[in-house]
mmCIF file of C-alpha atoms and ligand atoms in Angstrom:
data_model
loop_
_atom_site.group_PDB
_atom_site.id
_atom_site.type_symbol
_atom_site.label_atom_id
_atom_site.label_comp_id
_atom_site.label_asym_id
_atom_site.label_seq_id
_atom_site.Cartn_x
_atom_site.Cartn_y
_atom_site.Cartn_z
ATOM 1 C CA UNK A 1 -124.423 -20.869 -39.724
ATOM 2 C CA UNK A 2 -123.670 -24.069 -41.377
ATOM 3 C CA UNK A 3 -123.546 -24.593 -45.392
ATOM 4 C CA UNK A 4 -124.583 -27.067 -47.030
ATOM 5 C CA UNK A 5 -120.563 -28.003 -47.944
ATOM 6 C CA UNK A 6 -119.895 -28.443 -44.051
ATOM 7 C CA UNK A 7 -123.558 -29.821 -42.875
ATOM 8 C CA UNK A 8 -123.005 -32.499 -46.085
ATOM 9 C CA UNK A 9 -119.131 -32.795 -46.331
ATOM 10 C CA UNK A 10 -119.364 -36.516 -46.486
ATOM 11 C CA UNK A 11 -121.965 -37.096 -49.205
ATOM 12 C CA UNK A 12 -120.088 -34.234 -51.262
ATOM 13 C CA UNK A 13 -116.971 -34.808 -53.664
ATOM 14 C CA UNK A 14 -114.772 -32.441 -51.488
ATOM 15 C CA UNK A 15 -111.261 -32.790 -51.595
ATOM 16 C CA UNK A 16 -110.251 -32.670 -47.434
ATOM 17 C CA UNK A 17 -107.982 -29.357 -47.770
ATOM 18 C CA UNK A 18 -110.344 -27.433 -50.024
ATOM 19 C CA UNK A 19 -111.165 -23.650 -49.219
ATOM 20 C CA UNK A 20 -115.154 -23.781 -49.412
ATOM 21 C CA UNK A 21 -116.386 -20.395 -51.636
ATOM 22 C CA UNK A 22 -118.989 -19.781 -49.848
ATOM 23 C CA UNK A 23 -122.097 -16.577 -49.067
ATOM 24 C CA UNK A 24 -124.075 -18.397 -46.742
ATOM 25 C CA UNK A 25 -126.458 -20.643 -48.558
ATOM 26 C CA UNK A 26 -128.658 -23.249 -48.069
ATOM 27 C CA UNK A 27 -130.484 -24.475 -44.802
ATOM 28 C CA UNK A 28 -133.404 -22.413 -46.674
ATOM 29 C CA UNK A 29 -137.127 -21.941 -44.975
ATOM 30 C CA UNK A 30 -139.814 -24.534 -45.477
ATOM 31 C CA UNK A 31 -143.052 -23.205 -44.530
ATOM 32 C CA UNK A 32 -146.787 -24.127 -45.084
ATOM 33 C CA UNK A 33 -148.602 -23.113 -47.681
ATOM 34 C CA UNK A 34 -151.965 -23.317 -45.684
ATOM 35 C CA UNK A 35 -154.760 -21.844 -48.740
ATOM 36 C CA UNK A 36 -153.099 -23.835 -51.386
ATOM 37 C CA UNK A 37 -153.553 -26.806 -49.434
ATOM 38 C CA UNK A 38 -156.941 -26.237 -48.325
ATOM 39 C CA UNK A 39 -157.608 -26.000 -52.707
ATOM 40 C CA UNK A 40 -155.885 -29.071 -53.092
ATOM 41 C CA UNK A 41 -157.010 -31.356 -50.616
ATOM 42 C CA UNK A 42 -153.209 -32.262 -49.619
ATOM 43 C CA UNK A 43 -150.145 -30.726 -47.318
ATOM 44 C CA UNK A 44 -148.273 -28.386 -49.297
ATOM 45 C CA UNK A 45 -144.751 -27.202 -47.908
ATOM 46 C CA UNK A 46 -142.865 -24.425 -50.221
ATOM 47 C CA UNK A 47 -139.212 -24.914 -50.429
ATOM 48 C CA UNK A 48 -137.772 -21.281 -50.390
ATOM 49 C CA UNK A 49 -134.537 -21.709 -52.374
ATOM 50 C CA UNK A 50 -135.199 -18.098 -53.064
ATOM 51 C CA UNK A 51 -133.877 -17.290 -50.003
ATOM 52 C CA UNK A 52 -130.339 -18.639 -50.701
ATOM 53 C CA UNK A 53 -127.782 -15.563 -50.780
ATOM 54 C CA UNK A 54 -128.186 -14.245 -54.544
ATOM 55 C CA UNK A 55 -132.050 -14.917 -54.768
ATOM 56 C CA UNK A 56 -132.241 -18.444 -56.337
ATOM 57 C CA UNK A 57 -131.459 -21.825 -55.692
ATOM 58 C CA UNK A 58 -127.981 -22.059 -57.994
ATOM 59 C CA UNK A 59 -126.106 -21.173 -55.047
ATOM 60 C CA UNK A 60 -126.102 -24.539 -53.642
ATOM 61 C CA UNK A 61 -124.536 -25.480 -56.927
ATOM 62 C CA UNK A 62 -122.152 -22.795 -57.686
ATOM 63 C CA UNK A 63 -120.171 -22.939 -54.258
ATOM 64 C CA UNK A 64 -119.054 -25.805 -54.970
ATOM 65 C CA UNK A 65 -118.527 -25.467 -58.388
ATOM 66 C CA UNK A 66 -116.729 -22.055 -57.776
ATOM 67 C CA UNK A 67 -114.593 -23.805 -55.076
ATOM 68 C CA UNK A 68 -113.565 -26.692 -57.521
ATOM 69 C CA UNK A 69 -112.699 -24.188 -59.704
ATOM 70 C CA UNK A 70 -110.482 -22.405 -57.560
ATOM 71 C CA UNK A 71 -108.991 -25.549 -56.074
ATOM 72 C CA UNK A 72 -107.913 -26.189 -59.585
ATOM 73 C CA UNK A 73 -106.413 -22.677 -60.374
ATOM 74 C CA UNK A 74 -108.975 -21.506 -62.835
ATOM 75 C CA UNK A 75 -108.284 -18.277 -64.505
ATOM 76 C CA UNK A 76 -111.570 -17.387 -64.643
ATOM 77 C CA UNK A 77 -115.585 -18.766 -64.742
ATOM 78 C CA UNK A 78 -117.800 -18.320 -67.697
ATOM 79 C CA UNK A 79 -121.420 -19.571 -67.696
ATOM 80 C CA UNK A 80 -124.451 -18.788 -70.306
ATOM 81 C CA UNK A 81 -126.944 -17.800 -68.667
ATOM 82 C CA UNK A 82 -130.962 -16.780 -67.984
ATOM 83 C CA UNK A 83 -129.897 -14.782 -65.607
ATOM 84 C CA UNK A 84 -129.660 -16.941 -61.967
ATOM 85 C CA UNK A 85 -126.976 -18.694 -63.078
ATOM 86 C CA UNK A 86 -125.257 -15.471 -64.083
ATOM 87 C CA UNK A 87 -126.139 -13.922 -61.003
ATOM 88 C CA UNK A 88 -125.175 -16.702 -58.765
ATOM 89 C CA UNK A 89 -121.801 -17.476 -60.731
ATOM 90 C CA UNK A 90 -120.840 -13.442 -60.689
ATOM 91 C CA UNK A 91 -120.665 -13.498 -57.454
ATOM 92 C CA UNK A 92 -119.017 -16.820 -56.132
ATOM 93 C CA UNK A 93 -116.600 -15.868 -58.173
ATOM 94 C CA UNK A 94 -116.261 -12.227 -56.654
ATOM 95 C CA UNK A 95 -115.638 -13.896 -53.387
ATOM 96 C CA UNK A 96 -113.084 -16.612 -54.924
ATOM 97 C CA UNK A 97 -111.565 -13.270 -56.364
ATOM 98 C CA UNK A 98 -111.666 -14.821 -60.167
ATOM 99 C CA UNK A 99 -112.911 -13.443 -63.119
ATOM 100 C CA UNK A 100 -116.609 -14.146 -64.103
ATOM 101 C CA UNK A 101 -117.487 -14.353 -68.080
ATOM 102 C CA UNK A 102 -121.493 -14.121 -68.344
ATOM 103 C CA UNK A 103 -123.259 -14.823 -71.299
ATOM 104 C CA UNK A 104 -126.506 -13.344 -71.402
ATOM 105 C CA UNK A 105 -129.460 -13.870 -74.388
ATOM 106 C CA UNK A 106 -129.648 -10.026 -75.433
ATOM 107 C CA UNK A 107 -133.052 -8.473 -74.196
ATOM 108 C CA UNK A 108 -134.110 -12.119 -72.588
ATOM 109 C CA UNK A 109 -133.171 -11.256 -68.832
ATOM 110 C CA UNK A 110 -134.673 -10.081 -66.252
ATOM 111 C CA UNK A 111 -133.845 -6.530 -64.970
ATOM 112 C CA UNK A 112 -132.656 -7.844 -61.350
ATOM 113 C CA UNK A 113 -130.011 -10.410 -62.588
ATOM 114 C CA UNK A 114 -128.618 -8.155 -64.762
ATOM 115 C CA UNK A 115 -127.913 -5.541 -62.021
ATOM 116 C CA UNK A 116 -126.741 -8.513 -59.993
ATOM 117 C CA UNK A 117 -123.861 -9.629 -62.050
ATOM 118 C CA UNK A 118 -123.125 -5.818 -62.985
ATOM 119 C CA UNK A 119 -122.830 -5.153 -59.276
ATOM 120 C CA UNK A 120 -120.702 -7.610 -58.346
ATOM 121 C CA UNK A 121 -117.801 -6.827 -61.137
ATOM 122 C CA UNK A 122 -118.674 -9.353 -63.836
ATOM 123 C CA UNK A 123 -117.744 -9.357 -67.508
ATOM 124 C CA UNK A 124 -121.384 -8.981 -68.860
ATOM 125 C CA UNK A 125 -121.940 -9.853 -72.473
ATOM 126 C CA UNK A 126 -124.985 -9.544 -74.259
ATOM 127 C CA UNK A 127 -125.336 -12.364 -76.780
ATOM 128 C CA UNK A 128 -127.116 -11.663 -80.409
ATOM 129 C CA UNK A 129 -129.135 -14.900 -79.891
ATOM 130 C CA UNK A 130 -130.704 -17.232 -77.773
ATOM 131 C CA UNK A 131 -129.715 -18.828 -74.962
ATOM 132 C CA UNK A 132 -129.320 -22.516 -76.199
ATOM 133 C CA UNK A 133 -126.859 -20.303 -78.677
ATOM 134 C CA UNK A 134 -125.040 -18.728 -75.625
ATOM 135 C CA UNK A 135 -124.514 -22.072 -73.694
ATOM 136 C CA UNK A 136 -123.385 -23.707 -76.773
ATOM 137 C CA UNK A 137 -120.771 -21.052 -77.183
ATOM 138 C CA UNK A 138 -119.819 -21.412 -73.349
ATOM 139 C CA UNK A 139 -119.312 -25.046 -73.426
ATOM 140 C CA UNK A 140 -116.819 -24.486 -76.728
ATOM 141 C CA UNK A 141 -115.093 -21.970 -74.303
ATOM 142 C CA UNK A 142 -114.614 -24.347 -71.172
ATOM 143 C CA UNK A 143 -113.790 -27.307 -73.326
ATOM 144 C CA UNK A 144 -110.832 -24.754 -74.879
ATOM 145 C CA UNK A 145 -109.119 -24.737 -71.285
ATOM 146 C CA UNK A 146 -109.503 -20.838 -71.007
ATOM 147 C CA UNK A 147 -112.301 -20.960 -68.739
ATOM 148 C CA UNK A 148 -114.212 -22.921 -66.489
ATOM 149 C CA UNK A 149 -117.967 -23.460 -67.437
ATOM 150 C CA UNK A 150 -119.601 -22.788 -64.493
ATOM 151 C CA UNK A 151 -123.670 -24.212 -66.050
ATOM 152 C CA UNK A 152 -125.540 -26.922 -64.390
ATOM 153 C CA UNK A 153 -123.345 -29.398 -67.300
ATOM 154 C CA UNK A 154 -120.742 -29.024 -64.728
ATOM 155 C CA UNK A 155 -121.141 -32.130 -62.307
ATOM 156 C CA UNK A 156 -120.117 -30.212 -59.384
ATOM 157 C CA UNK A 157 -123.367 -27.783 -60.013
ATOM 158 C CA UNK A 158 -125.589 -31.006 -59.774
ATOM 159 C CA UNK A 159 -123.510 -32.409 -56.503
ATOM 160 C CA UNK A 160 -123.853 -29.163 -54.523
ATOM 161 C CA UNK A 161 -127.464 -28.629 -55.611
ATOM 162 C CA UNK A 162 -128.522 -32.108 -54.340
ATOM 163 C CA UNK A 163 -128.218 -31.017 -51.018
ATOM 164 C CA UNK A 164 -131.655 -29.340 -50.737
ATOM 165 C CA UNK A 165 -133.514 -32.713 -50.705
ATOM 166 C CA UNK A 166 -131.201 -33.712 -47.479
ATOM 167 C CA UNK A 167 -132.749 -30.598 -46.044
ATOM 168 C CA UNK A 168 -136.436 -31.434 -46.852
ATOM 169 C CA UNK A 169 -135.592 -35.290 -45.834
ATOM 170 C CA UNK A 170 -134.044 -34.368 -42.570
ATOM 171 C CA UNK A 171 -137.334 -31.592 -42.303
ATOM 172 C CA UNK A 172 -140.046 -33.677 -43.020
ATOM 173 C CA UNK A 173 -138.462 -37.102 -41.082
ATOM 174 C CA UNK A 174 -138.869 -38.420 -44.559
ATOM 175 C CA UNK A 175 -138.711 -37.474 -48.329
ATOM 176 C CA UNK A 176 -142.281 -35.951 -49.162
ATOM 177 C CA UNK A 177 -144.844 -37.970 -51.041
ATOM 178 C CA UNK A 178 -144.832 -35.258 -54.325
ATOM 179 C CA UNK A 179 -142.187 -32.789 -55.153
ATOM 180 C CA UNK A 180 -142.944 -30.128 -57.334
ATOM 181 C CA UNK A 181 -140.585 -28.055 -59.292
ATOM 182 C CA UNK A 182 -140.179 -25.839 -62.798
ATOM 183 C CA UNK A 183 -138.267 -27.312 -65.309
ATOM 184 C CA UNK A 184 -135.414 -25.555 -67.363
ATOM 185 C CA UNK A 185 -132.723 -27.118 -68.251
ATOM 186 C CA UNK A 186 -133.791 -30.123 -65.987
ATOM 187 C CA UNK A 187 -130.321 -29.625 -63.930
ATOM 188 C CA UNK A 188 -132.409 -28.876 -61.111
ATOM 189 C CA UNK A 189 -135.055 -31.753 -61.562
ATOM 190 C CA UNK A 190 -131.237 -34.215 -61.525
ATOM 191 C CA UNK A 191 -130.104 -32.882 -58.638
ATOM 192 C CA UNK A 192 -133.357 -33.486 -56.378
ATOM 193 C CA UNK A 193 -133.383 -37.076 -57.698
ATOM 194 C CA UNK A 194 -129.821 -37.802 -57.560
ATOM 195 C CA UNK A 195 -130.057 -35.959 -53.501
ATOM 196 C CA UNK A 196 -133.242 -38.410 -53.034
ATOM 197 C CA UNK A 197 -131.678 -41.644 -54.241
ATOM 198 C CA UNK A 198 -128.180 -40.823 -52.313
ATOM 199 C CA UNK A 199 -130.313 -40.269 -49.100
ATOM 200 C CA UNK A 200 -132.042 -43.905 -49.513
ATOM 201 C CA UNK A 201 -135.445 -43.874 -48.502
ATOM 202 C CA UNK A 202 -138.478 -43.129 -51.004
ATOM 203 C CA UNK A 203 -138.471 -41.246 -54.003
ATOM 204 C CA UNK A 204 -141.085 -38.464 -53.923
ATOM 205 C CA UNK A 205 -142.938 -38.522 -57.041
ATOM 206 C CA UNK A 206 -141.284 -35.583 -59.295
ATOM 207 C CA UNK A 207 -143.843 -33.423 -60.970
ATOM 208 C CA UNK A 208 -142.075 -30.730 -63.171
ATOM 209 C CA UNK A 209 -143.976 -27.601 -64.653
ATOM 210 C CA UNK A 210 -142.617 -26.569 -67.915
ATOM 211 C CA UNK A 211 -143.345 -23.914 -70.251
ATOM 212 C CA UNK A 212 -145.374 -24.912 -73.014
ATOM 213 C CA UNK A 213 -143.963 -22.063 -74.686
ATOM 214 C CA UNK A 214 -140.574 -22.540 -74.221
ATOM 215 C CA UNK A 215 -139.138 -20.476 -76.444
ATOM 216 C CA UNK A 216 -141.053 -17.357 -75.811
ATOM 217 C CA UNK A 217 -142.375 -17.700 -72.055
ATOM 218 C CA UNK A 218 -142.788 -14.709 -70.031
ATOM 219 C CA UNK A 219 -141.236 -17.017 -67.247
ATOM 220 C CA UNK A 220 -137.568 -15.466 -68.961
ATOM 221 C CA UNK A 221 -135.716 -17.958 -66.490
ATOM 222 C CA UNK A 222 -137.131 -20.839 -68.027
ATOM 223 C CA UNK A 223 -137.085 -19.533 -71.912
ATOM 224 C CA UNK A 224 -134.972 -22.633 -72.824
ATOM 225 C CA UNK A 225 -136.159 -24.223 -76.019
ATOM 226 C CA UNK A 226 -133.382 -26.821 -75.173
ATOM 227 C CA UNK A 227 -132.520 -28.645 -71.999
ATOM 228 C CA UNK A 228 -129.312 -30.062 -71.741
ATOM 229 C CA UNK A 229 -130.729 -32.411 -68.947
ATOM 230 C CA UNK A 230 -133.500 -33.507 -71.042
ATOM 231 C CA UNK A 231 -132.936 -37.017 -71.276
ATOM 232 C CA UNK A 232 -131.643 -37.672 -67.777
ATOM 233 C CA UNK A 233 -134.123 -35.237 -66.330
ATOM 234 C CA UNK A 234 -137.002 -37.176 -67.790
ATOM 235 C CA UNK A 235 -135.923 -40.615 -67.022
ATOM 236 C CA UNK A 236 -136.194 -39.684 -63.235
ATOM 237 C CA UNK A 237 -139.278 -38.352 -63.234
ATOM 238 C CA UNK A 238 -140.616 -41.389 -65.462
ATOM 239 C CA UNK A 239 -139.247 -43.798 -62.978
ATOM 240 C CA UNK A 240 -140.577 -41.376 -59.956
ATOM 241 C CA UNK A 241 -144.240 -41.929 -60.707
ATOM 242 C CA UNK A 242 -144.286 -38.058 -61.468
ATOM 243 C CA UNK A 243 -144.802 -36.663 -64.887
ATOM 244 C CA UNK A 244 -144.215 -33.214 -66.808
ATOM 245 C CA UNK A 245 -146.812 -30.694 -67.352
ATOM 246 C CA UNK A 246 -146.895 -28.208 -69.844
ATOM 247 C CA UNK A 247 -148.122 -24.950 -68.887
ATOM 248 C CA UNK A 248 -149.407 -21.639 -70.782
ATOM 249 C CA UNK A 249 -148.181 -18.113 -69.616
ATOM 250 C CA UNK A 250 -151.961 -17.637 -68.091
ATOM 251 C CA UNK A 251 -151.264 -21.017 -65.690
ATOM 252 C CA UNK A 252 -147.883 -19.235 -64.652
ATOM 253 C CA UNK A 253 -149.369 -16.202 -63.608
ATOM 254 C CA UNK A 254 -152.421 -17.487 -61.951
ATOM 255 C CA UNK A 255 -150.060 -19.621 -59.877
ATOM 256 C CA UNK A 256 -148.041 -16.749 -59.324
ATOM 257 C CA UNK A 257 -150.882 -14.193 -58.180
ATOM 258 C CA UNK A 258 -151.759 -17.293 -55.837
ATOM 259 C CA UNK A 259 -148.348 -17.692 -53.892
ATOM 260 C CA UNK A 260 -147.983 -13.690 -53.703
ATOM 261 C CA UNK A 261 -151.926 -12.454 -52.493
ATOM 262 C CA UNK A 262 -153.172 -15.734 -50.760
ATOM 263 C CA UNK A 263 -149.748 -17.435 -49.046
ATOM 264 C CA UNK A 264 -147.650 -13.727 -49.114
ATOM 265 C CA UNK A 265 -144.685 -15.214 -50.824
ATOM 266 C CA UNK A 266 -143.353 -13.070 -53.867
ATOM 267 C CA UNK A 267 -141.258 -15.227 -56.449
ATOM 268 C CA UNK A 268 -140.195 -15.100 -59.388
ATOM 269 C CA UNK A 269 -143.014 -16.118 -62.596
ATOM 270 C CA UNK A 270 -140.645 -19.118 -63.419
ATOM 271 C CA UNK A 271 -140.870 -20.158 -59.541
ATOM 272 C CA UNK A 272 -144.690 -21.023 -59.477
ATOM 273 C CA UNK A 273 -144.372 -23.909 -61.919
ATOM 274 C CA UNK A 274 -144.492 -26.340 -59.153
ATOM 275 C CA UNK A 275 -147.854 -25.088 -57.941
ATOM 276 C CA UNK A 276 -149.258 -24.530 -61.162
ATOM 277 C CA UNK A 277 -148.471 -27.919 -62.315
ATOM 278 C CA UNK A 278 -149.767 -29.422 -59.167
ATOM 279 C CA UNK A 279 -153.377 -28.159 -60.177
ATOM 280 C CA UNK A 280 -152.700 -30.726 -63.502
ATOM 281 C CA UNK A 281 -152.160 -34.080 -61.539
ATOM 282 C CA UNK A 282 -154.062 -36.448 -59.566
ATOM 283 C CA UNK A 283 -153.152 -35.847 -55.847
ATOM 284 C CA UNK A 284 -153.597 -38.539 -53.160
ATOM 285 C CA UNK A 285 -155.923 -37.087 -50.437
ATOM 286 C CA UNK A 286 -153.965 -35.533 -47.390
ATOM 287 C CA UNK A 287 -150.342 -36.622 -48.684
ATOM 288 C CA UNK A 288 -147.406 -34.444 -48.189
ATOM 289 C CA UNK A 289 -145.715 -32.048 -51.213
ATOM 290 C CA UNK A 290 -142.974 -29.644 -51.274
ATOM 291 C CA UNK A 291 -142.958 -27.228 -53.860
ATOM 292 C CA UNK A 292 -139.583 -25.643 -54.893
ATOM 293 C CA UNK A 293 -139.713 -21.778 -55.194
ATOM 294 C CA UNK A 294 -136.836 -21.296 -57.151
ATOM 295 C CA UNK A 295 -136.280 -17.668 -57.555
ATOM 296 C CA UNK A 296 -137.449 -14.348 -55.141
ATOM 297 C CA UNK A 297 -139.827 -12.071 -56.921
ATOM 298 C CA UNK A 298 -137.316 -8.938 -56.873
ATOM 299 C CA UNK A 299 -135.486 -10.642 -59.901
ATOM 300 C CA UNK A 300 -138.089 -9.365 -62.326
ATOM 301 C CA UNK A 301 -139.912 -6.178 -61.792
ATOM 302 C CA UNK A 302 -141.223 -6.138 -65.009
ATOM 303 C CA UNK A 303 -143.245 -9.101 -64.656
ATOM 304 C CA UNK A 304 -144.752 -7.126 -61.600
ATOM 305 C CA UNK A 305 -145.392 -4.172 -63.640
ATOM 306 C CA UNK A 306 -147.515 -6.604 -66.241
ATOM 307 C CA UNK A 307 -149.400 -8.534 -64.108
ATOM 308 C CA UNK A 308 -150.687 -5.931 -61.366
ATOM 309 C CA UNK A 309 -152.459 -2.569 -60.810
ATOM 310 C CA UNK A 310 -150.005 0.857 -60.628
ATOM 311 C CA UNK A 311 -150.583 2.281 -57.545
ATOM 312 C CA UNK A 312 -153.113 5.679 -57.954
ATOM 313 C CA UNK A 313 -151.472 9.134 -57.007
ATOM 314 C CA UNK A 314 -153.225 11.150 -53.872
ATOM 315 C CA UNK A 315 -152.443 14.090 -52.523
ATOM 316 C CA UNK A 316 -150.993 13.588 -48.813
ATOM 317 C CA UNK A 317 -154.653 14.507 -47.470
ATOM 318 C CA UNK A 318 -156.212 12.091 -45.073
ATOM 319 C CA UNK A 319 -159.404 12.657 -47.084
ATOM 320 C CA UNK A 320 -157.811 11.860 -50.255
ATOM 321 C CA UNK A 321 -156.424 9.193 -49.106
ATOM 322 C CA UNK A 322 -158.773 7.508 -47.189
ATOM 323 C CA UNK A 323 -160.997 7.692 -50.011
ATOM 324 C CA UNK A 324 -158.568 6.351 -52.322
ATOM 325 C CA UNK A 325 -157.801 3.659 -49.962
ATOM 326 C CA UNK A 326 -161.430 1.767 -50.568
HETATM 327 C C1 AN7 B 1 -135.834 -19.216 -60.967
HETATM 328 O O1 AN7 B 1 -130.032 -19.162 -64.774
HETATM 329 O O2 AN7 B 1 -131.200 -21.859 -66.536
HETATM 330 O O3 AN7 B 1 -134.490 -26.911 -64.768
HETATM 331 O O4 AN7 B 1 -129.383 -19.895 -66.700
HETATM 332 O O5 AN7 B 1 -133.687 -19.402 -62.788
HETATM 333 O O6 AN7 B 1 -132.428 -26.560 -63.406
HETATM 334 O O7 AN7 B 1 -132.789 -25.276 -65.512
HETATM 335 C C2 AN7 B 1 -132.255 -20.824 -64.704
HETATM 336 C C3 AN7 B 1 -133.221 -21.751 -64.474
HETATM 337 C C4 AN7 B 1 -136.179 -22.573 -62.429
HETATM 338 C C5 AN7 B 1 -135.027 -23.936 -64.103
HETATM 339 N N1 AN7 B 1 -136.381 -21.471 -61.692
HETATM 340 O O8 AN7 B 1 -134.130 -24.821 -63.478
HETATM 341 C C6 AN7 B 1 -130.152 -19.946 -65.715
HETATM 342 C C7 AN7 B 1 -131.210 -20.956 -65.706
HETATM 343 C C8 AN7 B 1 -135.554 -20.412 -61.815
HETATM 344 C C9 AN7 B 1 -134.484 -20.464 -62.702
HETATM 345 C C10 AN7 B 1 -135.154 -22.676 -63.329
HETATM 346 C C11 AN7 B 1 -134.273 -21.617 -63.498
HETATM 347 P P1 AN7 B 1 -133.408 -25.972 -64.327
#
């Protein structure tokens, strides 16, 4: 399979005798998302960045990160992190064979991304705070030489994630009309416009689905009261046409629900924000959107455990069972 680093090698900041870190990612499925579209009266095409190698789209940023890193002798990575990044960083730098530092907000995380970056051999600290707190003790970290921040502030992060709008450009013959995505940190939201501009034809119009609540969203990947792309992030999607939309817990979760029961694709709570912000805009009749699902569903098992039914106990009678069935 190709990666992103060798399908891209040109249009990324790759030094010629580099060792690439990589685990496999990118060239991730775009499918049709045939009952959405039929409720919104356009052609919507999910993105499924979930399917990169650690569950989430940050691996298209961290193997090239990592492999900067490593290029440059780093001693070791440290990131602050939600939990993707964590995961994603933990184990990029497993294969680079360096140390990983991971910062997580104590009790913030989802159960899957913490058993990721366990797995894989990283130093896992819980942080007494939030994690605008952790990131701000990260960055004082990589800016002390000790270790090499590894977050989305790290320009490599942004070049390597930039390469999933090549893949939906080279996809779709054409940037799509709309692009929907969440919006943390807004590192993402950069990326797709920097990858867009770079590739020269139209920019899709960027709609971003953020949590109203940010500090306290049940979406725990985007519980960032902060973003450090903010200003940059914004601008974009100003100058895109798009907009952001603010969205309760019950708008995450009905979007959610819709992407798991009607179009069978389980993601993360955090992921839907692109469809759930798409029912908040004016759509052009019949034009073409990509949605970005930006995390798989087994990340957060609690968030199953909230929103859905526990499955009843039988008896292993065909009886029992067929009447429990319905
Ligand atoms: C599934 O892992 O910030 O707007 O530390 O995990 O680029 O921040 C994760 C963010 C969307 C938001 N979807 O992207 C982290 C972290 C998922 C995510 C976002 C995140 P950005």
């Amino acid at each position: 399979m190709t990666t992103p680093a060798e399908r891209y090698r040109d249009r990324l900041p790759l030094d010629s005798g580099w060792p690439v870190v990589s685990l496999g990612e990118g060239s991730t499925p775009l499918i049709p998302a045939p009952r959405i579209s039929a409720r919104l009266g356009v052609d919507v095409h999910l993105k499924l960045e979930s399917a990169n190698p650690t569950g989430s789209f940050k691996d298209r940023g961290m193997t090239i990160a990592v492999s900067q890193a490593l290029a440059d002798g780093a001693r070791a990575v440290i990131c602050a992190s939600t939990g993707n990044t964590a995961a994603s960083a933990a184990a990029y730098a497993a294969r680079a064979g360096i140390p990983a530092v991971i910062l997580q907000p104590e009790g913030a995380v989802a159960l899957g991304k913490l058993m990721q970056a366990r797995a894989v051999g990283a130093r896992v600290l819980e942080v007494r705070g939030t994690f605008d707190q952790a990131l701000a003790a990260a960055r004082e970290l990589g800016e002390r030489g000790t270790h090499v921040l590894v977050n989305s502030v790290n320009p490599y992060r942004i070049q390597g994630q930039k390469t999933a709008a090549f893949e939906l450009a080279e996809a779709l013959g054409g940037p799509p009309d709309v692009l929907a995505l969440p919006y943390g940190g807004g590192g993402n939201t950069r990326a797709y416009a920097l990858g867009f501009e770079e590739w020269g034809e139209a920019m899709p119009r960027i709609i971003a689905g953020e949590a109203a609540e940010r500090a306290t969203t049940l979406a725990s990947a985007i519980r960032i009261a902060e973003p450090v792309h903010r200003a940059e992030a914004e601008a974009a999607i100003t100058a895109s046409g798009g907009s952001v939309v603010s969205l309760t817990d019950d708008e995450l979760l009905a979007a959610w629900r819709e992407l798991a029961e009607r179009e069978g694709v389980f993601c993360e709570p955090s992921s839907a924000a692109g469809v759930a912000a798409l029912a908040r805009v004016e759509l052009e009749p019949g034009s073409r959107v990509v949605c970005v699902i930006t995390g798989h569903g087994l990340k957060d098992p609690a968030a199953v455990e909230r929103a859905t039914v526990a499955p009843l106990q039988v008896d292993p009678d065909p009886d029992a069972i067929a009447a429990a069935a319905g």
